[in-house]
Coordinates of C-alpha atoms and ligand atoms in Angstrom, one line a residue:
X941 CA -42.6 100.2 -14.4
X942 CA -45.2 97.4 -13.6
X943 CA -48.2 98.1 -11.6
X944 CA -47.6 95.4 -8.5
X945 CA -50.7 96.9 -7.1
X946 CA -52.5 95.0 -10.2
X947 CA -53.5 91.3 -10.0
X948 CA -51.8 88.9 -12.4
X949 CA -55.3 86.7 -14.0
X950 CA -53.2 84.6 -16.1
X951 CA -49.8 82.8 -16.7
X952 CA -49.8 80.5 -20.2
X953 CA -47.5 77.9 -20.4
X954 CA -45.7 76.9 -23.3
X955 CA -43.5 74.2 -24.4
X956 CA -40.5 73.9 -22.9
X957 CA -39.0 72.8 -26.5
X958 CA -38.2 74.8 -29.5
X959 CA -39.2 73.3 -33.6
X960 CA -35.7 71.9 -34.8
X961 CA -37.0 69.9 -38.2
X962 CA -41.3 70.7 -39.5
X963 CA -43.2 68.0 -41.8
X964 CA -45.4 69.5 -44.5
X965 CA -49.1 69.0 -44.2
X966 CA -51.4 68.0 -47.3
X967 CA -54.2 70.4 -47.5
X968 CA -56.9 68.8 -49.6
X969 CA -60.3 70.4 -50.5
X970 CA -64.3 68.9 -49.2
X971 CA -64.4 67.2 -52.8
X972 CA -61.2 65.5 -51.8
X973 CA -62.1 64.8 -47.9
X974 CA -65.3 63.4 -48.9
X975 CA -64.4 60.8 -52.3
X976 CA -61.2 59.8 -49.7
X977 CA -63.4 58.8 -46.5
X978 CA -66.2 56.9 -49.1
X979 CA -63.7 54.6 -49.9
X980 CA -62.1 54.2 -46.7
X981 CA -66.0 52.9 -45.9
X982 CA -66.7 55.8 -42.9
X983 CA -64.3 54.2 -41.4
X984 CA -61.0 56.9 -39.9
X985 CA -58.4 53.6 -40.1
X986 CA -58.7 53.1 -43.3
X987 CA -58.1 56.5 -44.7
X988 CA -54.5 57.9 -46.0
X989 CA -52.5 59.7 -44.0
X990 CA -51.5 61.4 -47.2
X991 CA -54.8 62.8 -47.0
X992 CA -55.2 63.8 -43.7
X993 CA -54.8 67.8 -42.4
X994 CA -54.7 67.7 -38.7
X995 CA -54.3 63.4 -36.7
X996 CA -55.6 62.9 -34.2
X997 CA -56.6 59.4 -34.4
X998 CA -54.5 58.0 -31.7
X999 CA -51.4 59.4 -29.5
X1000 CA -49.9 55.8 -30.1
X1001 CA -46.8 55.6 -31.3
X1002 CA -47.3 59.2 -33.4
X1003 CA -44.9 61.5 -30.7
X1004 CA -42.3 63.4 -32.1
X1005 CA -38.5 62.4 -30.5
X1006 CA -36.0 65.1 -28.9
X1007 CA -32.8 65.5 -30.6
X1008 CA -31.2 63.3 -27.9
X1009 CA -34.3 60.6 -28.9
X1010 CA -32.8 60.8 -32.2
X1011 CA -29.1 61.3 -31.5
X1012 CA -29.2 58.1 -29.3
X1013 CA -30.5 56.4 -32.5
X1014 CA -27.1 56.2 -34.1
X1015 CA -26.0 54.4 -30.7
X1016 CA -28.5 51.8 -31.8
X1017 CA -25.7 48.5 -31.1
X1018 CA -27.4 46.2 -33.7
X1019 CA -25.8 43.0 -32.0
X1020 CA -28.0 39.9 -31.6
X1021 CA -27.6 38.9 -28.4
X1022 CA -26.4 41.2 -25.3
X1023 CA -26.8 44.7 -27.2
X1024 CA -25.6 47.7 -24.6
X1025 CA -29.1 49.6 -25.1
X1026 CA -31.3 47.2 -23.5
X1027 CA -28.7 47.1 -20.8
X1028 CA -29.6 51.2 -21.0
X1029 CA -33.5 50.2 -21.0
X1030 CA -33.2 48.3 -19.0
X1031 CA -31.3 49.7 -16.1
X1032 CA -33.9 53.1 -16.5
X1033 CA -36.8 51.1 -16.5
X1034 CA -35.5 49.5 -12.8
X1035 CA -34.9 52.8 -11.6
X1036 CA -37.7 54.9 -12.9
X1037 CA -40.7 51.9 -12.5
X1038 CA -38.7 50.2 -10.0
X1039 CA -39.5 46.5 -11.9
X1040 CA -36.5 44.1 -11.0
X1041 CA -37.4 41.7 -14.4
X1042 CA -37.9 43.5 -18.3
X1043 CA -38.6 42.0 -21.3
X1044 CA -38.8 44.1 -24.6
X1045 CA -41.1 43.7 -26.6
X1046 CA -42.5 45.1 -29.9
X1047 CA -45.7 47.6 -28.5
X1048 CA -48.0 46.5 -25.7
X1049 CA -49.7 43.9 -27.4
X1050 CA -46.8 42.3 -27.2
X1051 CA -46.2 42.4 -23.7
X1052 CA -50.1 41.6 -23.4
X1053 CA -50.0 38.5 -25.5
X1054 CA -47.1 37.5 -23.1
X1055 CA -48.1 38.2 -20.0
X1056 CA -51.9 36.7 -20.3
X1057 CA -50.0 32.8 -21.7
X1058 CA -47.8 33.1 -18.2
X1059 CA -50.3 33.8 -16.1
X1060 CA -54.1 32.8 -17.5
X1061 CA -55.2 29.1 -16.9
X1062 CA -58.8 28.7 -19.3
X1063 CA -61.7 29.6 -17.4
X1064 CA -59.6 32.2 -14.4
X1065 CA -61.1 35.7 -13.9
X1066 CA -59.2 39.0 -14.7
X1067 CA -60.5 41.7 -12.8
X1068 CA -60.3 45.4 -14.1
X1069 CA -61.0 48.7 -14.4
X1070 CA -62.1 49.0 -17.5
X1071 CA -61.7 47.1 -20.5
X1072 CA -58.8 47.6 -23.2
X1073 CA -59.5 46.6 -26.9
X1074 CA -56.2 44.5 -26.8
X1075 CA -56.2 43.8 -22.9
X1076 CA -59.3 42.1 -22.8
X1077 CA -58.5 40.3 -26.6
X1078 CA -55.1 38.4 -25.0
X1079 CA -56.8 38.3 -21.4
X1080 CA -59.9 35.8 -23.9
X1081 CA -57.4 34.1 -26.3
X1082 CA -55.5 32.5 -23.3
X1083 CA -59.0 31.1 -22.0
X1084 CA -59.9 34.0 -19.8
X1085 CA -62.9 36.4 -18.7
X1086 CA -61.9 40.1 -18.8
X1087 CA -64.5 41.5 -16.1
X1088 CA -65.0 45.2 -15.3
X1089 CA -64.6 46.5 -11.6
X1090 CA -64.4 50.3 -12.2
X1091 CA -67.0 52.9 -10.7
X1092 CA -69.8 53.2 -11.8
X1093 CA -68.9 57.1 -12.0
X1094 CA -65.7 56.3 -14.8
X1095 CA -69.5 55.0 -17.7
X1096 CA -71.4 58.3 -16.7
X1097 CA -68.9 60.7 -19.4
X1098 CA -70.9 64.0 -17.2
X1099 CA -69.7 62.8 -13.9
X1100 CA -66.6 65.3 -12.3
X1101 CA -65.6 63.0 -9.9
X1102 CA -61.8 63.1 -10.3
X1103 CA -60.3 60.2 -9.9
X1104 CA -62.7 58.1 -12.7
X1105 CA -59.8 55.5 -13.0
X1106 CA -61.3 53.9 -9.6
X1107 CA -61.5 50.6 -8.9
X1108 CA -65.0 49.7 -7.1
X1109 CA -63.4 47.9 -3.9
X1110 CA -66.7 46.6 -3.8
X1111 CA -67.3 44.9 -7.2
X1112 CA -63.5 43.4 -6.7
X1113 CA -64.3 41.8 -3.3
X1114 CA -68.0 40.4 -4.8
X1115 CA -65.7 39.2 -8.2
X1116 CA -63.4 37.2 -5.7
X1117 CA -65.7 35.9 -4.1
X1118 CA -68.2 35.2 -6.3
X1119 CA -65.5 33.0 -8.6
X1120 CA -63.2 32.4 -5.9
X1121 CA -59.4 33.3 -5.5
X1122 CA -57.6 30.3 -7.2
X1123 CA -59.4 32.1 -10.0
X1124 CA -58.0 35.2 -10.4
X1125 CA -54.4 35.0 -11.2
X1126 CA -54.1 38.7 -11.3
X1127 CA -56.7 42.3 -11.2
X1128 CA -55.2 44.4 -14.3
X1129 CA -55.0 48.0 -13.6
X1130 CA -54.7 50.7 -16.0
X1131 CA -53.4 53.7 -14.6
X1132 CA -54.4 56.4 -16.7
X1133 CA -57.8 54.7 -18.0
X1134 CA -57.8 55.0 -21.9
X1135 CA -61.2 53.8 -22.3
X1136 CA -62.9 55.9 -20.1
X1137 CA -61.1 58.8 -21.4
X1138 CA -57.5 59.4 -20.0
X1139 CA -59.5 59.8 -16.8
X1140 CA -56.7 59.0 -13.1
X1141 CA -56.5 56.6 -10.3
X1142 CA -55.7 57.7 -6.9
X1143 CA -52.7 56.3 -5.2
X1144 CA -55.5 56.0 -2.1
X1145 CA -57.8 53.2 -4.3
X1146 CA -54.9 52.0 -5.5
X1147 CA -52.9 51.1 -1.8
X1148 CA -56.9 50.3 -0.8
X1149 CA -56.6 47.5 -4.2
X1150 CA -53.5 46.4 -3.1
X1151 CA -54.1 46.4 0.3
X1152 CA -57.7 43.8 -0.9
X1153 CA -55.5 41.8 -3.9
X1154 CA -52.8 40.8 -0.2
X1155 CA -55.8 39.7 1.2
X1156 CA -56.5 37.2 -0.9
X1157 CA -53.5 36.5 -2.0
X1158 CA -54.1 38.5 -6.2
X1159 CA -51.1 39.8 -7.6
X1160 CA -51.5 42.6 -9.3
X1161 CA -50.7 43.6 -13.0
X1162 CA -50.8 47.0 -13.9
X1163 CA -51.1 48.8 -17.4
X1164 CA -48.3 51.5 -17.1
X1165 CA -48.6 52.9 -20.9
X1166 CA -50.0 56.0 -19.9
X1167 CA -48.2 56.4 -15.8
X1168 CA -46.8 59.4 -16.8
X1169 CA -50.3 61.8 -17.4
X1170 CA -51.6 59.8 -13.9
X1171 CA -49.1 60.7 -12.1
X1172 CA -50.0 64.4 -12.7
X1173 CA -53.4 64.3 -11.5
X1174 CA -52.2 62.7 -8.7
X1175 CA -49.9 65.7 -8.0
X1176 CA -52.4 68.4 -8.9
X1177 CA -55.7 66.2 -7.6
X1178 CA -54.6 64.2 -4.2
X1179 CA -54.2 65.8 -1.4
X1180 CA -50.1 65.2 0.2
X1181 CA -48.8 65.2 -3.3
X1182 CA -48.3 68.8 -5.2
X1183 CA -45.4 69.4 -3.9
X1184 CA -44.0 65.1 -5.5
X1185 CA -42.3 65.4 -8.6
X1186 CA -43.7 63.3 -11.1
X1187 CA -41.8 61.3 -11.5
X1188 CA -41.8 60.3 -8.2
X1189 CA -46.0 59.9 -8.1
X1190 CA -44.9 57.2 -10.8
X1191 CA -42.4 54.8 -9.3
X1192 CA -44.3 55.6 -6.2
X1193 CA -47.3 54.0 -8.3
X1194 CA -45.1 51.4 -9.5
X1195 CA -44.5 50.1 -6.1
X1196 CA -48.0 48.5 -5.2
X1197 CA -48.0 46.2 -8.3
X1198 CA -46.2 43.2 -9.4
X1199 CA -45.2 43.5 -12.6
X1200 CA -46.2 45.6 -15.6
X1201 CA -47.1 45.8 -19.3
X1202 CA -46.1 49.3 -20.8
X1203 CA -46.6 50.2 -25.3
X1204 CA -43.8 52.3 -25.0
X1205 CA -45.7 54.1 -28.1
X1206 CA -47.6 56.2 -25.6
X1207 CA -46.0 58.4 -22.6
X1208 CA -42.3 57.0 -23.1
X1209 CA -42.3 59.1 -26.4
X1210 CA -41.4 56.9 -28.8
X1211 CA -42.4 56.1 -32.4
X1212 CA -42.8 52.0 -31.5
X1213 CA -41.7 49.3 -28.4
X1214 CA -43.3 48.5 -25.5
X1215 CA -42.6 45.8 -22.6
X1216 CA -43.1 43.5 -20.0
X1217 CA -41.8 44.0 -16.2
X1218 CA -42.1 41.7 -13.5
X1219 CA -40.4 41.3 -9.7
X1220 CA -41.4 38.4 -9.7
X1221 CA -38.6 35.3 -10.5
X1222 CA -41.1 32.7 -12.0
X1223 CA -43.1 35.1 -14.3
X1224 CA -39.9 35.9 -16.0
X1225 CA -39.0 32.8 -16.2
X1226 CA -41.4 31.7 -17.9
X1227 CA -42.2 35.5 -20.7
X1228 CA -38.4 35.1 -21.4
X1229 CA -39.0 31.9 -22.5
X1230 CA -42.2 32.4 -24.5
X1231 CA -40.3 35.5 -25.5
X1232 CA -38.6 33.6 -28.1
X1233 CA -41.3 31.8 -29.1
X1234 CA -43.5 35.4 -30.2
X1235 CA -40.8 38.0 -30.0
X1236 CA -37.4 37.8 -30.4
X1237 CA -34.7 37.1 -27.9
X1238 CA -34.9 38.2 -24.9
X1239 CA -32.6 40.8 -24.8
X1240 CA -34.3 42.7 -27.6
X1241 CA -38.3 41.3 -27.7
X1242 CA -38.3 42.5 -31.5
X1243 CA -37.3 46.0 -30.8
X1244 CA -33.9 47.8 -32.8
X1245 CA -31.5 48.3 -30.9
X1246 CA -31.6 51.9 -31.8
X1247 CA -35.1 51.6 -31.3
X1248 CA -34.8 50.8 -27.3
X1249 CA -31.7 53.2 -26.8
X1250 CA -35.1 55.7 -27.9
X1251 CA -36.7 54.1 -25.0
X1252 CA -34.1 54.6 -22.6
X1253 CA -34.0 58.3 -23.4
X1254 CA -38.1 58.4 -23.4
X1255 CA -38.6 57.1 -20.4
X1256 CA -36.6 60.0 -18.6
X1257 CA -37.9 62.4 -21.4
X1258 CA -41.4 61.0 -20.4
X1259 CA -41.5 62.4 -15.9
X1260 CA -40.0 65.5 -16.2
X1261 CA -42.8 67.7 -14.8
X1262 CA -42.6 70.7 -17.6
X1263 CA -42.4 68.3 -20.0
X1264 CA -45.8 66.2 -18.8
X1265 CA -47.7 69.8 -17.9
X1266 CA -47.0 70.4 -21.0
X1267 CA -48.1 67.8 -22.8
X1268 CA -52.0 68.0 -20.2
X1269 CA -51.7 71.9 -20.8
X1270 CA -52.6 71.6 -24.6
X1271 CA -55.5 68.9 -24.7
X1272 CA -57.2 71.0 -21.0
X1273 CA -57.0 74.4 -24.1
X1274 CA -58.5 72.4 -26.7
X1275 CA -60.7 70.7 -24.0
X1276 CA -61.7 74.3 -22.8
X1277 CA -62.5 75.9 -26.2
X1278 CA -64.8 73.0 -26.8
X1279 CA -67.3 73.3 -23.1
X1280 CA -66.6 77.0 -24.0
X1281 CA -68.9 76.8 -27.8
X1282 CA -71.3 74.1 -25.7
X1283 CA -69.7 71.1 -27.5
X1284 CA -70.9 67.5 -25.2
X1285 CA -66.8 65.8 -23.8
X1286 CA -65.8 63.6 -21.2
X1287 CA -65.1 65.5 -18.5
X1288 CA -63.3 66.0 -16.6
X1289 CA -60.9 66.8 -19.1
X1290 CA -58.6 63.4 -19.8
X1291 CA -54.6 62.9 -20.2
X1292 CA -53.7 62.2 -23.3
X1293 CA -57.6 63.7 -25.8
X1294 CA -60.8 64.7 -25.7
X1295 CA -64.1 62.3 -26.3
X1296 CA -66.8 63.9 -27.2
X1297 CA -71.0 62.3 -26.0
X1298 CA -71.7 61.4 -29.7
X1299 CA -74.8 60.5 -27.5
X1300 CA -75.8 63.3 -27.0
X1301 CA -74.4 65.3 -29.9
X1302 CA -75.6 63.3 -32.4
X1303 CA -79.1 62.1 -30.2
X1304 CA -81.2 61.4 -32.8
X1305 CA -78.4 58.3 -33.9
X1306 CA -79.3 55.2 -32.0
X1307 CA -76.5 53.4 -31.7
X1308 CA -77.3 50.4 -34.0
X1309 CA -77.3 53.3 -36.2
X1310 CA -73.1 53.4 -34.6
X1311 CA -73.4 57.4 -34.0
X1312 CA -69.8 58.2 -33.1
X1313 CA -68.2 56.1 -36.2
X1314 CA -70.6 59.2 -37.8
X1315 CA -69.6 61.8 -36.5
X1316 CA -65.3 61.0 -37.0
X1317 CA -66.4 60.2 -40.9
X1318 CA -68.3 64.1 -40.3
X1319 CA -65.1 65.2 -39.1
X1320 CA -62.6 64.1 -41.1
X1321 CA -65.7 65.6 -43.8
X1322 CA -65.9 69.2 -42.6
X1323 CA -61.4 69.8 -41.8
X1324 CA -59.3 66.9 -42.0
X1325 CA -58.8 66.6 -39.0
X1326 CA -59.1 62.3 -38.2
X1327 CA -59.9 60.9 -34.6
X1328 CA -61.5 58.0 -33.7
X1329 CA -64.5 56.0 -32.8
X1330 CA -64.5 54.6 -29.1
X1331 CA -68.1 53.6 -28.7
X1332 CA -70.0 50.0 -30.6
X1333 CA -67.6 49.6 -32.5
X1334 CA -64.4 49.6 -31.0
X1335 CA -66.7 47.4 -28.0
X1336 CA -67.6 44.3 -30.1
X1337 CA -69.4 41.2 -29.5
X1338 CA -70.2 39.2 -26.8
X1339 CA -67.8 36.0 -27.4
X1340 CA -70.3 33.2 -25.2
X1341 CA -73.4 35.0 -27.1
X1342 CA -72.3 36.5 -30.9
X1343 CA -74.5 39.6 -29.4
X1344 CA -72.7 43.1 -29.9
X1345 CA -71.5 45.2 -26.6
X1346 CA -73.7 47.9 -25.8
X1347 CA -71.0 50.3 -23.9
X1348 CA -72.5 53.1 -22.2
X1349 CA -69.9 55.2 -23.7
X1350 CA -70.3 56.6 -26.7
X1351 CA -67.8 58.3 -27.6
X1352 CA -65.1 60.1 -30.6
X1353 CA -61.7 60.7 -29.5
X1354 CA -59.7 63.3 -29.9
X1355 CA -56.7 61.9 -29.5
X1356 CA -53.6 64.2 -28.8
X1357 CA -49.7 63.7 -30.1
X1358 CA -47.1 64.7 -27.9
X1359 CA -45.2 67.5 -29.2
X1360 CA -46.3 67.7 -32.1
X1361 CA -49.0 69.9 -33.2
X1362 CA -49.6 73.6 -32.1
X1363 CA -51.9 76.1 -30.7
X1364 CA -52.7 77.2 -34.2
X1365 CA -54.1 73.5 -34.5
X1366 CA -55.9 73.3 -31.4
X1367 CA -58.2 76.0 -32.9
X1368 CA -58.8 75.0 -36.3
X1369 CA -59.8 71.5 -34.6
X1370 CA -62.2 73.6 -32.3
X1371 CA -63.6 75.4 -35.2
X1372 CA -64.4 72.0 -37.0
X1373 CA -65.9 70.2 -34.1
X1374 CA -67.6 74.0 -34.0
X1375 CA -69.2 73.9 -37.4
X1376 CA -70.5 70.0 -37.5
X1377 CA -72.1 71.0 -34.4
X1378 CA -74.4 73.9 -36.0
X1379 CA -74.9 71.7 -38.3
X1380 CA -76.2 68.3 -36.2
X1381 CA -79.7 68.1 -36.8
X1382 CA -79.2 67.2 -41.0
X1383 CA -76.2 64.2 -39.9
X1384 CA -77.5 60.7 -40.8
X1385 CA -76.2 57.1 -39.3
X1386 CA -75.0 55.4 -41.2
X1387 CA -74.8 50.9 -41.4
X1388 CA -72.1 48.1 -41.7
X1389 CA -70.6 46.8 -44.7
X1390 CA -67.8 44.5 -43.4
X1391 CA -67.3 43.6 -40.1
X1392 CA -64.0 40.9 -38.8
X1393 CA -64.2 39.2 -36.9
X1394 CA -61.0 40.2 -34.2
X1395 CA -60.4 43.8 -33.1
X1396 CA -63.1 45.2 -35.9
X1397 CA -62.9 48.9 -35.0
X1398 CA -59.4 48.6 -37.4
X1399 CA -60.8 47.3 -40.5
X1400 CA -65.2 47.7 -40.2
X1401 CA -66.2 49.2 -43.7
X1402 CA -69.5 51.1 -43.5
X1403 CA -72.3 53.1 -45.5
X1404 CA -74.3 56.3 -45.3
X1405 CA -77.9 55.7 -43.9
X1406 CA -80.3 56.8 -47.1
Ligands
PLP2045 C1 -51.8 51.0 -26.6 C2 -52.7 50.9 -25.4 C3 -52.2 49.5 -25.5 C4 -51.8 48.4 -26.8 O1 -49.9 48.9 -26.7 P1 -49.7 48.5 -28.6 O2 -48.6 49.5 -28.1 O3 -51.1 50.0 -29.5 O4 -50.1 46.4 -28.6 C5 -52.6 49.0 -24.6 N1 -53.2 49.3 -23.2 C6 -53.6 50.6 -23.2 C7 -54.6 51.2 -22.5 C8 -53.5 51.1 -24.3 O5 -53.3 52.1 -24.5

């Protein structure tokens, strides 16, 4: 019989699903990996997926769909116009997120392109809680300039503040006063800020941003790519939210904003797709006009009917409390292991992955010799684990001066796909990071030998420094 006086120390979480089908992985030798990464110009984006064992490059489009989503694929209505899957998806978005108008796009950047073209005039300023690569590029291509208004804590990888995605209201008001409210078409608010390490914004801060924007008549556009993960952190960390469901919190977050861009390839559990949502009839009209130029008719916008059906089902699954607590539980499991090993990572542990602090990991490599790019290559060589640079290469150059941005954060992102890997995979990853960490003194930096003009991190090539 159980001894009731014995307190229960720890209860494990486990996945709220079981495995129905498996995908076999290729195992490689160290020699094969050394050759492969050299051929890829020491850029993990240029590796062949076949040469990768555990793929933590991104959580984008890499999730495992459920049996229900796969069944939904068979219900695809591939009509050119007015597919029934569009109406199902529109209905789910309206119910779960509360936005009025919905336009499908091929993925998040399709929506960013359209919203930027509709709302931004040359010379405009777009404040945001940290830049995101494609978001800022589309703002710039539309003639705008991005201004970072995230709190300073977000730029400090060791600061334990629980809401490092928050906006600094002082910085926001300074930008509005300096340029004038008529130059600020909207404030771009990301939930679970990707480039800060998957850090959440609080409801309290979001409400304050709303109030400030209302004072100046400025709209808020929500980058809602990881809204469910953000909502889970609010449930865990913000007073008054412990007993609300993730679904309720998601809807409340959306209610403080005027529209959204969504990469459905992240939280919404599909392999491709996205949408633009807006409460503004005029923006909707303009956007549905542009969508036929860049994406497709406004009832498919670059998506197949079957993909819209899978997305409609994925949204519902994504806001389920059991799903999201296991998803974030797995990320925390890996993060805690690395912390226990003494490896420098961004804290608090974020929603979609672990971010290694490459400046601390490889302090002997200057930022101009790409410590994060170097570390990503070394991890691949050690174990076939593929990760991504999020530092000076990703930050790119200032569009006016041509100078390299030198971001505070020089990170390697270990992004965890949703519902794909097991805890044993996480153990292998942690042990590989530890092995590289123990040999860190021997690692040398890289030199860039090819630099593309836009979003250079995708295709840049490097050579090892002698
Ligand atoms: C991935 C992402 C995007 C762009 O979406 P795509 O589907 O890759 O085009 C925009 N914002 C954030 C925060 C993202 O993570």
